[in-house]
Amino acid sequence: MINNNPALKRAKTLEYVFKVILGLAGVFIGLILPLTILIVLYKEASLAIEHFGVINFLTSTDWDPVREKFGGLVPLVGTLISTFLATLIAAPISMGIAIFLVELSPNKLKPIFSTAIELLAAIPSIIYGMWGLFVVAPLFGEKVEPWLQKNLGGVPIIGKLFEGSPTGVDVLTTSLVLSIMIIPFMSSVVKDAFNMVPPIMKESAYALGATKWEVIKQVMIPLTASGIAGGLILSVGRALGETMAVTFLAGNVNQIPHSLLDPFTTITVALANQFTEADTAVYLSSLYYLALILFFMSFIILYLSKVMLLRIEKKWKV
C-alpha cells in the first residue's frame, strides 16, 4: 500500500536533504579542506624545496635570512623535545585523573571534578602563555631551577640536564605549561576508555577476590591499552601545534637545547615570530616549508590516534 501522507513525504524529503548537507559537509571538512591546505602549503613552499631539498633542509641547522640559508632541524628538534617532555609529564597525571574519576571519586563529586578538568581545555592558550611568563617562569628562574642545579647538578648524566643559566624561559618551563594544557584532552580520552570496560569484567575480578587496585592494573588498563595509546597520541598532536604559550616561554633562540634550562625554538614559534619579518621569497617559502612539515607531522599523529581508538571500539563491539 502506497502511503500518500503529505507530512510523511515532507519528513522524508527533509531527512534526505539533511543527509546530503551533512555528507557534503563531511566531505568538505574531512577531505577537500585538508587537501586544499596541503596544496597551498606545498605551492608556497616549492621554492624552498627546490633550493634546499628535503634531506638537506631537515638536517641543516642554518637559519640565516641575510645569506638566505635555511634549515629546519633546530625548530624540528625543539618541537619534538617540548612535545615529548610535555607528554611525559602529562601521561601519568592524566592516567591518575582518569582512574580517580572512574573508580575512586564519590558519585556526587564526579560531575564536579570532570567539569573542572575539562574547563582547563577552554582556557585560551595565550592565557596559559601569559601565566607561564609572569608567574611560572619567575618562580622557576628564581627558586625551582637553582634548587635543581644545587641538588641534581652533581649527579652523573642527570646533572647535565640542568646546566646553564636558570632564567625560567627554557625547555623545562615550556614543557610544564604545555603538559598542563594537554592534560584535559588525554584524561578525557582515557576516562572514556575506562568507562567502556564491560562492568561484568570488573565484577568477575572482584568476585575472584581481586582488590580495586588489582582490577585497575590487571583488568582495566590491559583492556583499554589501545584507548590509552589513542589518547596519548591525540595529546601529542595537540602539543605539536601549540603556538602562543610556547612562543611566550621558549625564548626563540635558534639552537638545539642541550639541557632543560636552555632557551630554544619550535616550528610554531618560528612561524609566529618571523612570518612578518620574511622580506624575501626564499625566506617566506622556508617558513611555509616548516608549516608543511608540521602539517605532515600532525596528520600522521592524528591518523595513528584514530586507528588506535577504532581498534578499541572494535574490540568491545558486541
mmCIF file of N, CA and C in Angstrom, residues 151-219:
data_model
loop_
_atom_site.group_PDB
_atom_site.id
_atom_site.type_symbol
_atom_site.label_atom_id
_atom_site.label_comp_id
_atom_site.label_asym_id
_atom_site.label_seq_id
_atom_site.Cartn_x
_atom_site.Cartn_y
_atom_site.Cartn_z
ATOM 1 N N ASN A 151 70.941 20.563 43.790
ATOM 2 C CA ASN A 151 70.747 19.213 44.299
ATOM 3 C C ASN A 151 70.987 18.115 43.273
ATOM 4 N N LEU A 152 70.831 18.425 41.996
ATOM 5 C CA LEU A 152 70.994 17.407 40.964
ATOM 6 C C LEU A 152 72.148 17.692 40.006
ATOM 7 N N GLY A 153 72.738 18.873 40.131
ATOM 8 C CA GLY A 153 73.807 19.241 39.201
ATOM 9 C C GLY A 153 75.020 18.335 39.282
ATOM 10 N N GLY A 154 75.286 17.748 40.458
ATOM 11 C CA GLY A 154 76.456 16.890 40.606
ATOM 12 C C GLY A 154 76.203 15.436 40.279
ATOM 13 N N VAL A 155 74.971 15.080 39.977
ATOM 14 C CA VAL A 155 74.650 13.690 39.645
ATOM 15 C C VAL A 155 75.104 13.390 38.217
ATOM 16 N N PRO A 156 75.828 12.302 38.002
ATOM 17 C CA PRO A 156 76.278 11.970 36.636
ATOM 18 C C PRO A 156 75.109 11.829 35.668
ATOM 19 N N ILE A 157 75.291 12.317 34.477
ATOM 20 C CA ILE A 157 74.331 12.272 33.373
ATOM 21 C C ILE A 157 73.129 13.180 33.659
ATOM 22 N N ILE A 158 72.424 12.941 34.783
ATOM 23 C CA ILE A 158 71.261 13.754 35.104
ATOM 24 C C ILE A 158 71.657 15.212 35.300
ATOM 25 N N GLY A 159 72.836 15.451 35.890
ATOM 26 C CA GLY A 159 73.285 16.820 36.143
ATOM 27 C C GLY A 159 73.418 17.645 34.881
ATOM 28 N N LYS A 160 73.734 16.996 33.764
ATOM 29 C CA LYS A 160 73.881 17.729 32.510
ATOM 30 C C LYS A 160 72.553 18.301 32.023
ATOM 31 N N LEU A 161 71.453 17.726 32.479
ATOM 32 C CA LEU A 161 70.144 18.239 32.092
ATOM 33 C C LEU A 161 69.839 19.587 32.720
ATOM 34 N N PHE A 162 70.603 19.975 33.751
ATOM 35 C CA PHE A 162 70.331 21.214 34.465
ATOM 36 C C PHE A 162 71.500 22.190 34.390
ATOM 37 N N GLU A 163 72.310 22.079 33.356
ATOM 38 C CA GLU A 163 73.384 23.033 33.131
ATOM 39 C C GLU A 163 72.834 24.291 32.480
ATOM 40 N N GLY A 164 73.520 25.402 32.679
ATOM 41 C CA GLY A 164 73.111 26.658 32.056
ATOM 42 C C GLY A 164 72.579 27.655 33.067
ATOM 43 N N SER A 165 72.127 28.786 32.561
ATOM 44 C CA SER A 165 71.615 29.862 33.410
ATOM 45 C C SER A 165 70.130 29.663 33.664
ATOM 46 N N PRO A 166 69.713 29.624 34.916
ATOM 47 C CA PRO A 166 68.288 29.443 35.232
ATOM 48 C C PRO A 166 67.496 30.734 35.036
ATOM 49 N N THR A 167 66.897 30.890 33.882
ATOM 50 C CA THR A 167 66.114 32.094 33.581
ATOM 51 C C THR A 167 64.610 31.866 33.679
ATOM 52 N N GLY A 168 64.178 30.626 33.600
ATOM 53 C CA GLY A 168 62.751 30.328 33.606
ATOM 54 C C GLY A 168 62.129 30.326 32.224
ATOM 55 N N VAL A 169 62.824 30.899 31.253
ATOM 56 C CA VAL A 169 62.349 30.872 29.862
ATOM 57 C C VAL A 169 63.175 29.817 29.144
ATOM 58 N N ASP A 170 62.707 28.593 29.159
ATOM 59 C CA ASP A 170 63.528 27.488 28.696
ATOM 60 C C ASP A 170 62.657 26.266 28.405
ATOM 61 N N VAL A 171 63.323 25.153 28.172
ATOM 62 C CA VAL A 171 62.643 23.904 27.825
ATOM 63 C C VAL A 171 61.778 23.402 28.982
ATOM 64 N N LEU A 172 62.291 23.469 30.194
ATOM 65 C CA LEU A 172 61.587 22.917 31.351
ATOM 66 C C LEU A 172 60.257 23.628 31.589
ATOM 67 N N THR A 173 60.282 24.949 31.630
ATOM 68 C CA THR A 173 59.054 25.715 31.876
ATOM 69 C C THR A 173 58.058 25.522 30.749
ATOM 70 N N THR A 174 58.544 25.572 29.521
ATOM 71 C CA THR A 174 57.665 25.386 28.369
ATOM 72 C C THR A 174 56.975 24.031 28.406
ATOM 73 N N SER A 175 57.735 22.988 28.688
ATOM 74 C CA SER A 175 57.176 21.633 28.716
ATOM 75 C C SER A 175 56.161 21.480 29.837
ATOM 76 N N LEU A 176 56.426 22.105 30.985
ATOM 77 C CA LEU A 176 55.498 22.003 32.110
ATOM 78 C C LEU A 176 54.159 22.661 31.776
ATOM 79 N N VAL A 177 54.200 23.882 31.258
ATOM 80 C CA VAL A 177 52.962 24.591 30.916
ATOM 81 C C VAL A 177 52.231 23.855 29.789
ATOM 82 N N LEU A 178 52.989 23.346 28.826
ATOM 83 C CA LEU A 178 52.381 22.604 27.727
ATOM 84 C C LEU A 178 51.714 21.323 28.225
ATOM 85 N N SER A 179 52.312 20.682 29.209
ATOM 86 C CA SER A 179 51.713 19.465 29.765
ATOM 87 C C SER A 179 50.384 19.771 30.448
ATOM 88 N N ILE A 180 50.302 20.917 31.142
ATOM 89 C CA ILE A 180 49.040 21.306 31.789
ATOM 90 C C ILE A 180 47.958 21.527 30.739
ATOM 91 N N MET A 181 48.355 22.026 29.567
ATOM 92 C CA MET A 181 47.387 22.301 28.510
ATOM 93 C C MET A 181 46.824 21.025 27.881
ATOM 94 N N ILE A 182 47.609 19.959 27.855
ATOM 95 C CA ILE A 182 47.140 18.746 27.178
ATOM 96 C C ILE A 182 46.543 17.730 28.144
ATOM 97 N N ILE A 183 46.665 17.958 29.444
ATOM 98 C CA ILE A 183 46.092 17.026 30.424
ATOM 99 C C ILE A 183 44.591 16.831 30.224
ATOM 100 N N PRO A 184 43.786 17.891 30.011
ATOM 101 C CA PRO A 184 42.340 17.659 29.837
ATOM 102 C C PRO A 184 42.006 16.745 28.668
ATOM 103 N N PHE A 185 42.755 16.862 27.559
ATOM 104 C CA PHE A 185 42.480 16.041 26.381
ATOM 105 C C PHE A 185 42.812 14.577 26.659
ATOM 106 N N MET A 186 43.975 14.347 27.241
ATOM 107 C CA MET A 186 44.390 12.971 27.489
ATOM 108 C C MET A 186 43.517 12.310 28.543
ATOM 109 N N SER A 187 43.261 13.004 29.641
ATOM 110 C CA SER A 187 42.455 12.412 30.713
ATOM 111 C C SER A 187 41.027 12.136 30.251
ATOM 112 N N SER A 188 40.483 12.985 29.378
ATOM 113 C CA SER A 188 39.122 12.773 28.875
ATOM 114 C C SER A 188 39.034 11.506 28.032
ATOM 115 N N VAL A 189 40.017 11.298 27.146
ATOM 116 C CA VAL A 189 40.010 10.101 26.302
ATOM 117 C C VAL A 189 40.212 8.849 27.143
ATOM 118 N N VAL A 190 41.146 8.896 28.085
ATOM 119 C CA VAL A 190 41.401 7.724 28.935
ATOM 120 C C VAL A 190 40.189 7.421 29.808
ATOM 121 N N LYS A 191 39.533 8.464 30.324
ATOM 122 C CA LYS A 191 38.333 8.261 31.142
ATOM 123 C C LYS A 191 37.224 7.583 30.330
ATOM 124 N N ASP A 192 37.026 8.041 29.103
ATOM 125 C CA ASP A 192 36.015 7.418 28.242
ATOM 126 C C ASP A 192 36.361 5.960 27.952
ATOM 127 N N ALA A 193 37.646 5.681 27.781
ATOM 128 C CA ALA A 193 38.068 4.298 27.540
ATOM 129 C C ALA A 193 37.787 3.429 28.757
ATOM 130 N N PHE A 194 38.090 3.938 29.944
ATOM 131 C CA PHE A 194 37.802 3.183 31.164
ATOM 132 C C PHE A 194 36.302 2.930 31.329
ATOM 133 N N ASN A 195 35.487 3.912 30.976
ATOM 134 C CA ASN A 195 34.035 3.763 31.110
ATOM 135 C C ASN A 195 33.468 2.720 30.155
ATOM 136 N N MET A 196 34.221 2.407 29.089
ATOM 137 C CA MET A 196 33.749 1.428 28.114
ATOM 138 C C MET A 196 34.072 -0.013 28.511
ATOM 139 N N VAL A 197 34.820 -0.185 29.586
ATOM 140 C CA VAL A 197 35.110 -1.543 30.052
ATOM 141 C C VAL A 197 33.811 -2.181 30.544
ATOM 142 N N PRO A 198 33.440 -3.354 30.048
ATOM 143 C CA PRO A 198 32.196 -4.003 30.486
ATOM 144 C C PRO A 198 32.181 -4.219 31.993
ATOM 145 N N PRO A 199 31.123 -3.802 32.679
ATOM 146 C CA PRO A 199 31.070 -3.984 34.141
ATOM 147 C C PRO A 199 31.256 -5.426 34.575
ATOM 148 N N ILE A 200 30.811 -6.382 33.750
ATOM 149 C CA ILE A 200 30.927 -7.791 34.133
ATOM 150 C C ILE A 200 32.385 -8.223 34.275
ATOM 151 N N MET A 201 33.268 -7.559 33.512
ATOM 152 C CA MET A 201 34.691 -7.897 33.623
ATOM 153 C C MET A 201 35.220 -7.502 35.004
ATOM 154 N N LYS A 202 34.853 -6.317 35.461
ATOM 155 C CA LYS A 202 35.314 -5.858 36.770
ATOM 156 C C LYS A 202 34.641 -6.654 37.893
ATOM 157 N N GLU A 203 33.343 -6.923 37.722
ATOM 158 C CA GLU A 203 32.624 -7.677 38.749
ATOM 159 C C GLU A 203 33.185 -9.091 38.888
ATOM 160 N N SER A 204 33.574 -9.689 37.772
ATOM 161 C CA SER A 204 34.157 -11.035 37.822
ATOM 162 C C SER A 204 35.475 -11.027 38.580
ATOM 163 N N ALA A 205 36.260 -9.971 38.340
ATOM 164 C CA ALA A 205 37.541 -9.870 39.044
ATOM 165 C C ALA A 205 37.331 -9.683 40.542
ATOM 166 N N TYR A 206 36.355 -8.850 40.902
ATOM 167 C CA TYR A 206 36.060 -8.658 42.328
ATOM 168 C C TYR A 206 35.571 -9.967 42.952
ATOM 169 N N ALA A 207 34.777 -10.727 42.201
ATOM 170 C CA ALA A 207 34.252 -11.992 42.712
ATOM 171 C C ALA A 207 35.362 -12.999 42.978
ATOM 172 N N LEU A 208 36.462 -12.886 42.234
ATOM 173 C CA LEU A 208 37.599 -13.790 42.436
ATOM 174 C C LEU A 208 38.515 -13.318 43.560
ATOM 175 N N GLY A 209 38.145 -12.202 44.172
ATOM 176 C CA GLY A 209 38.923 -11.727 45.313
ATOM 177 C C GLY A 209 39.926 -10.644 44.993
ATOM 178 N N ALA A 210 39.878 -10.071 43.806
ATOM 179 C CA ALA A 210 40.818 -9.019 43.434
ATOM 180 C C ALA A 210 40.494 -7.728 44.171
ATOM 181 N N THR A 211 41.529 -6.978 44.504
ATOM 182 C CA THR A 211 41.347 -5.669 45.118
ATOM 183 C C THR A 211 41.045 -4.638 44.032
ATOM 184 N N LYS A 212 40.672 -3.440 44.457
ATOM 185 C CA LYS A 212 40.374 -2.389 43.481
ATOM 186 C C LYS A 212 41.600 -2.071 42.618
ATOM 187 N N TRP A 213 42.779 -1.995 43.263
ATOM 188 C CA TRP A 213 43.992 -1.695 42.515
ATOM 189 C C TRP A 213 44.316 -2.826 41.525
ATOM 190 N N GLU A 214 44.099 -4.071 41.927
ATOM 191 C CA GLU A 214 44.353 -5.203 41.024
ATOM 192 C C GLU A 214 43.391 -5.180 39.843
ATOM 193 N N VAL A 215 42.141 -4.787 40.071
ATOM 194 C CA VAL A 215 41.190 -4.667 38.967
ATOM 195 C C VAL A 215 41.639 -3.591 37.984
ATOM 196 N N ILE A 216 42.102 -2.466 38.536
ATOM 197 C CA ILE A 216 42.574 -1.370 37.668
ATOM 198 C C ILE A 216 43.791 -1.812 36.875
ATOM 199 N N LYS A 217 44.745 -2.447 37.568
ATOM 200 C CA LYS A 217 46.022 -2.795 36.935
ATOM 201 C C LYS A 217 45.910 -3.979 35.991
ATOM 202 N N GLN A 218 45.116 -4.980 36.346
ATOM 203 C CA GLN A 218 45.107 -6.222 35.590
ATOM 204 C C GLN A 218 43.891 -6.394 34.673
ATOM 205 N N VAL A 219 42.883 -5.561 34.849
ATOM 206 C CA VAL A 219 41.689 -5.672 34.007
ATOM 207 C C VAL A 219 41.487 -4.422 33.163
#
